[in-house]
XYZ file of C-alpha atoms in Angstrom:
189
model
C -6.370 -3.110 10.696
C -7.506 0.401 11.522
C -4.739 2.608 12.974
C -5.210 5.652 15.106
C -2.842 8.678 14.678
C -1.271 9.616 17.955
C -0.113 13.199 18.514
C 1.353 15.078 21.407
C -0.799 17.781 23.061
C 0.807 20.413 20.827
C -0.352 18.506 17.708
C 2.987 17.046 16.617
C 2.403 13.595 15.081
C 4.076 10.736 16.919
C 3.097 7.334 15.609
C 0.352 4.996 14.563
C -1.307 3.079 17.422
C -3.935 0.393 17.664
C -7.535 1.176 18.685
C -6.858 -0.760 21.910
C -3.904 1.506 22.730
C -6.069 4.548 21.948
C -8.803 3.227 24.239
C -6.230 2.922 27.037
C -5.349 6.616 26.576
C -9.071 7.604 26.542
C -9.982 5.541 29.598
C -6.934 6.763 31.578
C -7.876 10.414 30.795
C -4.639 11.189 29.043
C -6.299 12.339 25.778
C -6.329 16.185 25.724
C -8.168 16.545 22.400
C -9.135 14.581 19.290
C -9.991 15.165 15.661
C -12.486 13.515 13.351
C -15.569 11.380 13.518
C -15.073 8.027 15.302
C -14.146 5.203 12.840
C -13.939 2.393 15.438
C -16.209 1.347 18.209
C -14.868 -0.996 20.816
C -17.458 -3.158 22.647
C -17.082 -4.129 26.243
C -19.021 -6.153 28.686
C -22.714 -6.056 29.514
C -23.849 -4.029 32.601
C -25.763 -6.407 34.899
C -28.063 -3.679 36.166
C -29.020 -2.150 32.809
C -28.388 -5.011 30.437
C -26.554 -2.604 28.097
C -23.215 -3.375 26.497
C -20.501 -0.716 27.076
C -19.291 1.049 23.886
C -16.242 3.237 23.360
C -16.001 5.302 20.182
C -12.398 5.857 19.037
C -11.656 8.989 16.975
C -9.006 8.627 14.133
C -6.671 11.225 15.695
C -5.931 11.679 19.397
C -3.632 14.092 21.186
C -2.010 12.630 24.283
C -0.948 14.642 27.302
C 2.643 14.510 28.373
C 6.063 15.658 27.210
C 5.900 17.186 23.676
C 7.789 15.349 21.068
C 10.861 17.251 19.958
C 11.564 17.781 16.220
C 15.208 17.350 17.268
C 14.465 13.798 18.468
C 12.986 12.877 15.160
C 15.267 10.523 13.234
C 14.904 10.036 9.528
C 12.782 6.985 8.776
C 14.476 3.918 7.511
C 14.664 3.671 3.754
C 12.607 0.838 2.270
C 11.898 0.159 -1.339
C 8.129 0.686 -0.848
C 8.631 3.968 0.979
C 11.150 5.162 -1.617
C 8.731 4.452 -4.472
C 5.911 6.143 -2.596
C 8.116 9.212 -2.046
C 9.012 9.238 -5.709
C 5.366 8.564 -6.698
C 6.496 5.490 -8.753
C 8.067 7.851 -11.274
C 11.464 6.979 -12.823
C 13.875 9.826 -11.935
C 15.499 9.597 -15.405
C 12.774 9.115 -17.999
C 9.844 10.467 -16.055
C 7.527 7.589 -16.801
C 5.211 6.169 -14.158
C 5.557 2.425 -13.341
C 4.256 -0.257 -11.112
C 6.464 -0.854 -8.045
C 7.519 -4.269 -9.422
C 8.902 -2.542 -12.564
C 11.150 -0.171 -10.507
C 14.438 -0.454 -8.771
C 16.040 1.653 -6.135
C 18.931 3.347 -8.022
C 21.944 4.655 -6.231
C 22.847 8.079 -7.596
C 26.407 7.612 -6.366
C 27.040 3.895 -7.178
C 27.505 1.438 -4.313
C 30.913 0.428 -5.847
C 32.058 4.037 -5.303
C 30.867 4.232 -1.710
C 27.283 5.399 -2.382
C 25.163 4.623 0.699
C 21.622 3.244 0.923
C 20.139 6.532 2.051
C 17.218 8.861 1.173
C 19.557 11.385 -0.366
C 21.378 8.837 -2.573
C 18.403 6.793 -3.826
C 15.767 7.410 -6.515
C 13.185 5.280 -8.283
C 14.413 3.996 -11.664
C 12.712 1.818 -14.229
C 14.323 -1.633 -14.336
C 13.184 -3.578 -17.352
C 15.458 -4.948 -20.112
C 15.886 -1.405 -21.551
C 15.297 0.334 -18.242
C 17.065 3.474 -17.108
C 18.738 1.736 -14.177
C 20.495 -0.697 -16.481
C 21.467 2.110 -18.965
C 22.884 4.182 -16.141
C 24.868 1.250 -14.874
C 27.796 1.835 -12.555
C 27.981 5.594 -13.404
C 26.734 8.799 -11.838
C 23.827 10.481 -13.667
C 26.286 13.072 -15.069
C 28.659 10.435 -16.397
C 25.757 8.580 -18.012
C 24.296 11.718 -19.499
C 21.058 11.065 -17.641
C 20.168 14.084 -15.508
C 17.777 13.642 -12.625
C 14.264 14.932 -13.254
C 13.750 15.569 -9.521
C 16.000 15.660 -6.481
C 15.895 13.178 -3.626
C 15.060 14.306 -0.109
C 14.580 12.937 3.406
C 10.750 12.646 4.229
C 9.562 14.763 7.161
C 7.768 13.253 10.156
C 4.414 13.899 8.516
C 5.438 12.396 5.237
C 6.906 9.404 6.963
C 3.637 8.617 8.668
C 1.776 8.915 5.319
C 4.400 6.720 3.592
C 4.453 4.017 6.302
C 2.116 1.886 4.211
C -1.052 2.075 6.330
C -4.547 2.693 5.091
C -5.380 6.106 6.501
C -8.718 7.902 6.588
C -9.429 11.275 5.044
C -9.172 13.091 8.417
C -5.742 11.577 9.099
C -4.490 12.280 5.577
C -5.651 15.923 5.641
C -4.042 16.396 9.108
C -0.782 14.944 8.026
C -0.712 16.707 4.601
C -1.076 20.102 6.405
C 2.454 19.550 7.786
C 4.069 18.204 4.589
C 6.675 20.659 3.215
C 5.772 22.221 -0.156
C 8.888 20.681 -1.841
C 7.481 17.183 -1.173
C 6.596 14.973 -4.072
C 3.418 14.034 -2.186
C 1.934 17.303 -3.390
C 2.286 16.292 -7.049
């Protein structure tokens, strides 16, 4: 399904919404500006006088009037395996090889048995086959295993989170979101 990127009037990304939700904003007059060529056209009823069907073109990005979203109110996105592998670009944090998601595991830098949490800052992608790095590291820290991390974990920003949320996004939406992705992000690699 096609999703529309909803922003506040200041241009801060908020969430993905459906074309129907975007149409409600457009019809109610709460869209202050939009970006991109329409990707979706909603079709309505037929006008009895003219015989023409009503059409509403929905742009891929809309800015909605109202209270601006606060960066202070942004909570780190929930960690999922898919989002973790996307953040890490399907690259094993120990050997540096690129794998298919099904050949990776979410490795705890600080092992669970030692209180390591399931969190963005304690998880990295690691290859998981019979001779995979995750198995070789075992129940040790990278230092104890002699397997230094090739990259550091980080919490995705709001822009990254919307990119990593697993939706198919158009070029306009991707370019807009990438403009707010921090330079340290692995999405730039």
